[in-house]
Amino acid sequence: GIGARSGRDAARHTAGAKRSKYLRRLLRLRHMDFEFALWQMLYLFTSPQRVYRNFHYRKQTKDQWARDDPAFLVLLSVWLCVSTIGFGFVLDMGFFETIKLLLWVVFIDCVGVGLLIATLMWFISNKYLVKQQNRDYDVEWGYAFDVHLNAFYPLLVILHFIQLFFINYVIVSDSVIGYFVGNTLWLIAIGYYIYVTFLGYSALPFLKNTAVLLYPFALLIVLYLISLALGWNFTKMLCSFYKYRVK
């Protein structure tokens, strides 16, 4: 009896069981805690450390680091749709062009790149950052994907929402102020992505040397200074790329 119960408990905590539970909840909107997901989105801007403290609490109560409620993913998808429609409006795209852009942003920029980054970070953290190689101490792939979503949300708001108000009137102009404002927003957005990612992995007590995740800051600042010196306009290049993709 005791052995059978412990076996069933272990089965409920496998990666496959957790994934199945997550996908089942994805189809049940009434079971999602959207209020808590909104709280997380707010604090990812004001105090991201508080968001990761909640991940600690989930580990203690549900024995997993990754989210078991897809409400955050659903709200992020809504944000993607709204901001992409806004982008299509600002870039004077037609209905079908905006739909193409939406599909590109959702399945390539968010999901595709997110799967790639999460898998890469999952491999690197388990291979090089775990203090002791033990099955009881490993980074869940779902947690790595959650860290990406946490870091992607502020980047999305900055580049796909706040930036929209400056594109046509300031950023895409050929003036110095245009590429200064645009590139500075990119600096803040990507810098925030790096910082929130660092917080996500430094929150895991069994990882070491997580400060290395802040090293890309140096490359980011150098690239930013070079872009100002050479007059590169990252936002203008992004707009041209999006228009090319939807043709």
Coordinates of C-alpha atoms in Angstrom, one line a residue:
G1 CA 0.0 0.0 0.0
I2 CA 2.6 2.5 1.0
G3 CA 4.8 1.6 -2.0
A4 CA 1.9 1.9 -4.4
R5 CA 0.9 5.3 -3.0
S6 CA 4.5 6.6 -3.2
G7 CA 4.7 5.3 -6.8
R8 CA 1.5 7.2 -7.8
D9 CA 2.8 10.3 -6.1
A10 CA 6.0 10.1 -8.0
A11 CA 4.1 9.6 -11.3
R12 CA 2.1 12.8 -10.6
H13 CA 5.3 14.8 -10.3
T14 CA 6.9 13.6 -13.6
A15 CA 7.5 16.2 -16.3
G16 CA 4.9 14.5 -18.5
A17 CA 2.2 14.6 -15.8
K18 CA 2.9 18.3 -15.1
R19 CA 2.8 19.1 -18.8
S20 CA -0.5 17.3 -19.2
K21 CA -2.0 19.1 -16.3
Y22 CA -0.9 22.5 -17.7
L23 CA -2.3 21.8 -21.1
R24 CA -5.6 20.6 -19.6
R25 CA -5.9 23.9 -17.6
L26 CA -5.2 25.8 -20.8
L27 CA -8.7 24.8 -22.0
R28 CA -10.4 25.8 -18.8
L29 CA -10.5 29.6 -18.6
R30 CA -12.7 29.5 -15.4
H31 CA -9.9 27.6 -13.6
M32 CA -7.2 30.2 -14.4
D33 CA -6.2 32.9 -11.9
F34 CA -6.1 36.0 -14.2
E35 CA -6.0 38.4 -11.2
F36 CA -2.7 36.8 -10.0
A37 CA -1.3 36.8 -13.5
L38 CA -2.0 40.5 -13.8
W39 CA -0.3 41.0 -10.4
Q40 CA 2.8 39.3 -11.8
M41 CA 2.8 41.4 -15.0
L42 CA 2.7 44.6 -12.8
Y43 CA 5.5 43.5 -10.6
L44 CA 7.7 42.4 -13.5
F45 CA 8.1 46.1 -14.1
T46 CA 8.2 47.4 -10.5
S47 CA 9.7 44.6 -8.5
P48 CA 10.5 41.4 -10.4
Q49 CA 12.1 39.9 -7.3
R50 CA 8.7 39.5 -5.8
V51 CA 7.5 37.5 -8.8
Y52 CA 10.3 35.0 -8.3
R53 CA 9.7 34.8 -4.6
N54 CA 6.3 33.4 -5.5
F55 CA 8.1 30.7 -7.6
H56 CA 9.8 29.7 -4.3
Y57 CA 6.4 29.3 -2.7
R58 CA 5.2 27.2 -5.5
K59 CA 8.1 24.8 -5.1
Q60 CA 7.4 24.4 -1.4
T61 CA 3.7 23.8 -1.9
K62 CA 3.4 22.0 -5.2
D63 CA 6.9 20.6 -5.7
Q64 CA 7.6 22.4 -8.9
W65 CA 9.3 25.7 -10.0
A66 CA 7.4 26.2 -13.2
R67 CA 3.9 27.7 -13.4
D68 CA 1.0 25.3 -13.2
D69 CA -1.5 27.9 -14.2
P70 CA -1.4 29.1 -17.9
A71 CA -3.2 32.4 -17.1
F72 CA 0.0 34.4 -17.6
L73 CA 0.6 32.8 -21.0
V74 CA -3.0 33.6 -22.1
L75 CA -2.7 37.2 -21.0
L76 CA 0.6 37.5 -22.8
S77 CA -1.0 36.2 -25.9
V78 CA -3.7 38.9 -25.6
W79 CA -1.0 41.5 -25.2
L80 CA 0.7 40.2 -28.3
C81 CA -2.5 40.4 -30.4
V82 CA -3.3 44.0 -29.2
S83 CA 0.2 45.3 -29.6
T84 CA 0.7 43.7 -33.0
I85 CA -2.6 45.2 -34.3
G86 CA -1.3 48.6 -33.0
F87 CA 1.9 48.0 -34.9
G88 CA 0.0 47.2 -38.1
F89 CA -2.0 50.4 -37.7
V90 CA 1.1 52.5 -37.2
L91 CA 2.8 51.0 -40.2
D92 CA -0.4 51.5 -42.3
M93 CA -0.8 47.8 -43.0
G94 CA -3.9 46.2 -44.4
F95 CA -6.1 43.6 -42.7
F96 CA -4.4 40.5 -44.1
E97 CA -1.0 42.0 -43.7
T98 CA -1.7 42.6 -40.0
I99 CA -2.9 39.0 -39.6
K100 CA 0.4 37.8 -41.3
L101 CA 2.4 40.0 -38.9
L102 CA 0.4 38.7 -35.9
L103 CA 1.1 35.1 -36.9
W104 CA 4.8 35.9 -37.3
V105 CA 5.1 37.7 -33.9
V106 CA 3.2 35.0 -32.0
F107 CA 4.7 31.9 -33.6
I108 CA 8.2 33.1 -34.5
D109 CA 9.1 36.0 -32.2
C110 CA 7.5 34.7 -29.1
V111 CA 7.0 31.0 -29.3
G112 CA 9.7 29.9 -31.7
V113 CA 12.5 32.2 -30.2
G114 CA 11.2 31.4 -26.7
L115 CA 11.5 27.6 -27.2
L116 CA 15.0 28.1 -28.6
I117 CA 16.2 30.4 -25.8
A118 CA 14.5 28.3 -23.0
T119 CA 16.1 25.1 -24.4
L120 CA 19.5 26.7 -24.6
M121 CA 19.3 28.2 -21.1
W122 CA 17.9 24.9 -19.7
F123 CA 20.9 23.0 -21.2
I124 CA 23.5 25.6 -20.1
S125 CA 22.2 26.0 -16.5
N126 CA 22.0 22.2 -16.0
K127 CA 25.3 21.6 -17.6
Y128 CA 27.4 24.4 -16.1
L129 CA 25.6 26.2 -13.3
V130 CA 24.2 23.4 -11.0
K131 CA 26.3 23.2 -7.8
Q132 CA 26.1 19.4 -7.6
Q133 CA 25.1 17.1 -10.4
N134 CA 22.1 15.4 -8.8
R135 CA 18.6 14.5 -10.0
D136 CA 17.1 16.3 -7.1
Y137 CA 18.8 19.5 -8.3
D138 CA 18.0 20.4 -11.9
V139 CA 16.4 23.3 -13.7
E140 CA 13.0 22.3 -15.1
W141 CA 12.5 23.1 -18.8
G142 CA 9.1 24.6 -18.0
Y143 CA 10.8 27.0 -15.5
A144 CA 13.3 28.1 -18.2
F145 CA 10.4 28.8 -20.5
D146 CA 8.6 30.8 -17.7
V147 CA 11.8 32.8 -17.2
H148 CA 11.7 33.7 -20.9
L149 CA 8.1 34.7 -20.7
N150 CA 8.7 36.8 -17.7
A151 CA 11.6 38.6 -19.4
F152 CA 9.8 38.9 -22.8
Y153 CA 6.7 40.7 -21.3
P154 CA 8.5 43.9 -20.4
L155 CA 10.4 43.8 -23.7
L156 CA 7.1 43.4 -25.5
V157 CA 5.5 46.4 -23.7
I158 CA 8.4 48.7 -24.4
L159 CA 9.0 47.8 -28.0
H160 CA 5.5 46.9 -29.2
F161 CA 3.4 49.4 -27.1
I162 CA 5.3 52.4 -25.7
Q163 CA 7.4 52.7 -28.8
L164 CA 4.3 52.9 -31.1
F165 CA 3.6 56.4 -29.8
F166 CA 7.0 57.7 -31.1
I167 CA 7.6 55.7 -34.4
N168 CA 5.9 57.9 -37.0
Y169 CA 6.7 61.3 -35.4
V170 CA 10.1 60.8 -33.9
I171 CA 11.9 57.5 -34.4
V172 CA 11.7 56.8 -38.2
S173 CA 12.8 60.3 -39.0
D174 CA 16.4 60.7 -40.3
S175 CA 17.3 63.0 -37.4
V176 CA 19.8 62.2 -34.6
I177 CA 17.0 62.4 -32.0
G178 CA 15.1 59.7 -34.0
Y179 CA 17.6 56.9 -33.8
F180 CA 18.7 58.1 -30.3
V181 CA 15.1 57.6 -28.9
G182 CA 14.5 54.4 -30.8
N183 CA 17.8 52.8 -29.9
T184 CA 17.5 53.9 -26.3
L185 CA 14.2 52.1 -26.0
W186 CA 15.9 49.0 -27.5
L187 CA 18.7 49.3 -24.9
I188 CA 16.1 49.5 -22.0
A189 CA 14.0 46.6 -23.4
I190 CA 16.9 44.2 -24.0
G191 CA 18.6 45.3 -20.8
Y192 CA 15.4 44.5 -18.9
Y193 CA 15.2 41.1 -20.6
I194 CA 18.8 40.3 -19.5
Y195 CA 18.1 41.5 -15.9
V196 CA 14.8 39.6 -15.4
T197 CA 16.5 36.5 -16.9
F198 CA 19.3 36.8 -14.4
L199 CA 16.9 37.2 -11.5
G200 CA 15.1 34.0 -12.6
Y201 CA 18.1 31.8 -12.5
S202 CA 19.7 33.5 -9.5
A203 CA 16.5 32.7 -7.6
L204 CA 17.3 29.0 -7.8
P205 CA 19.3 28.1 -4.7
F206 CA 21.1 25.2 -6.3
L207 CA 22.7 27.2 -9.1
K208 CA 26.1 28.9 -8.9
N209 CA 27.9 31.7 -10.8
T210 CA 24.6 33.1 -12.2
A211 CA 26.3 36.5 -12.4
V212 CA 27.7 35.4 -15.8
L213 CA 24.2 35.9 -17.1
L214 CA 24.7 39.7 -16.7
Y215 CA 27.8 39.7 -18.9
P216 CA 25.8 40.4 -22.1
F217 CA 25.1 43.9 -20.7
A218 CA 28.6 44.9 -21.7
L219 CA 28.1 43.8 -25.3
L220 CA 24.7 45.5 -25.3
I221 CA 26.1 48.8 -24.2
V222 CA 29.0 48.6 -26.7
L223 CA 26.5 47.8 -29.5
Y224 CA 24.3 50.7 -28.4
L225 CA 27.2 53.2 -28.5
I226 CA 28.3 51.9 -32.0
S227 CA 24.8 52.3 -33.3
L228 CA 24.7 55.9 -32.2
A229 CA 28.0 56.6 -33.7
L230 CA 27.1 55.1 -37.1
G231 CA 23.5 56.3 -37.1
W232 CA 21.9 52.8 -37.1
N233 CA 18.2 53.0 -36.4
F234 CA 17.1 49.6 -35.0
T235 CA 13.4 50.5 -35.0
K236 CA 13.5 51.6 -38.6
M237 CA 15.2 48.3 -39.6
L238 CA 12.5 46.3 -37.6
C239 CA 9.7 48.2 -39.4
S240 CA 11.3 47.5 -42.8
F241 CA 11.7 43.8 -41.8
Y242 CA 8.1 43.5 -40.7
K243 CA 6.9 45.1 -44.0
Y244 CA 9.0 42.7 -46.0
R245 CA 7.7 39.7 -44.1
V246 CA 4.0 40.5 -44.8
K247 CA 4.4 41.1 -48.5

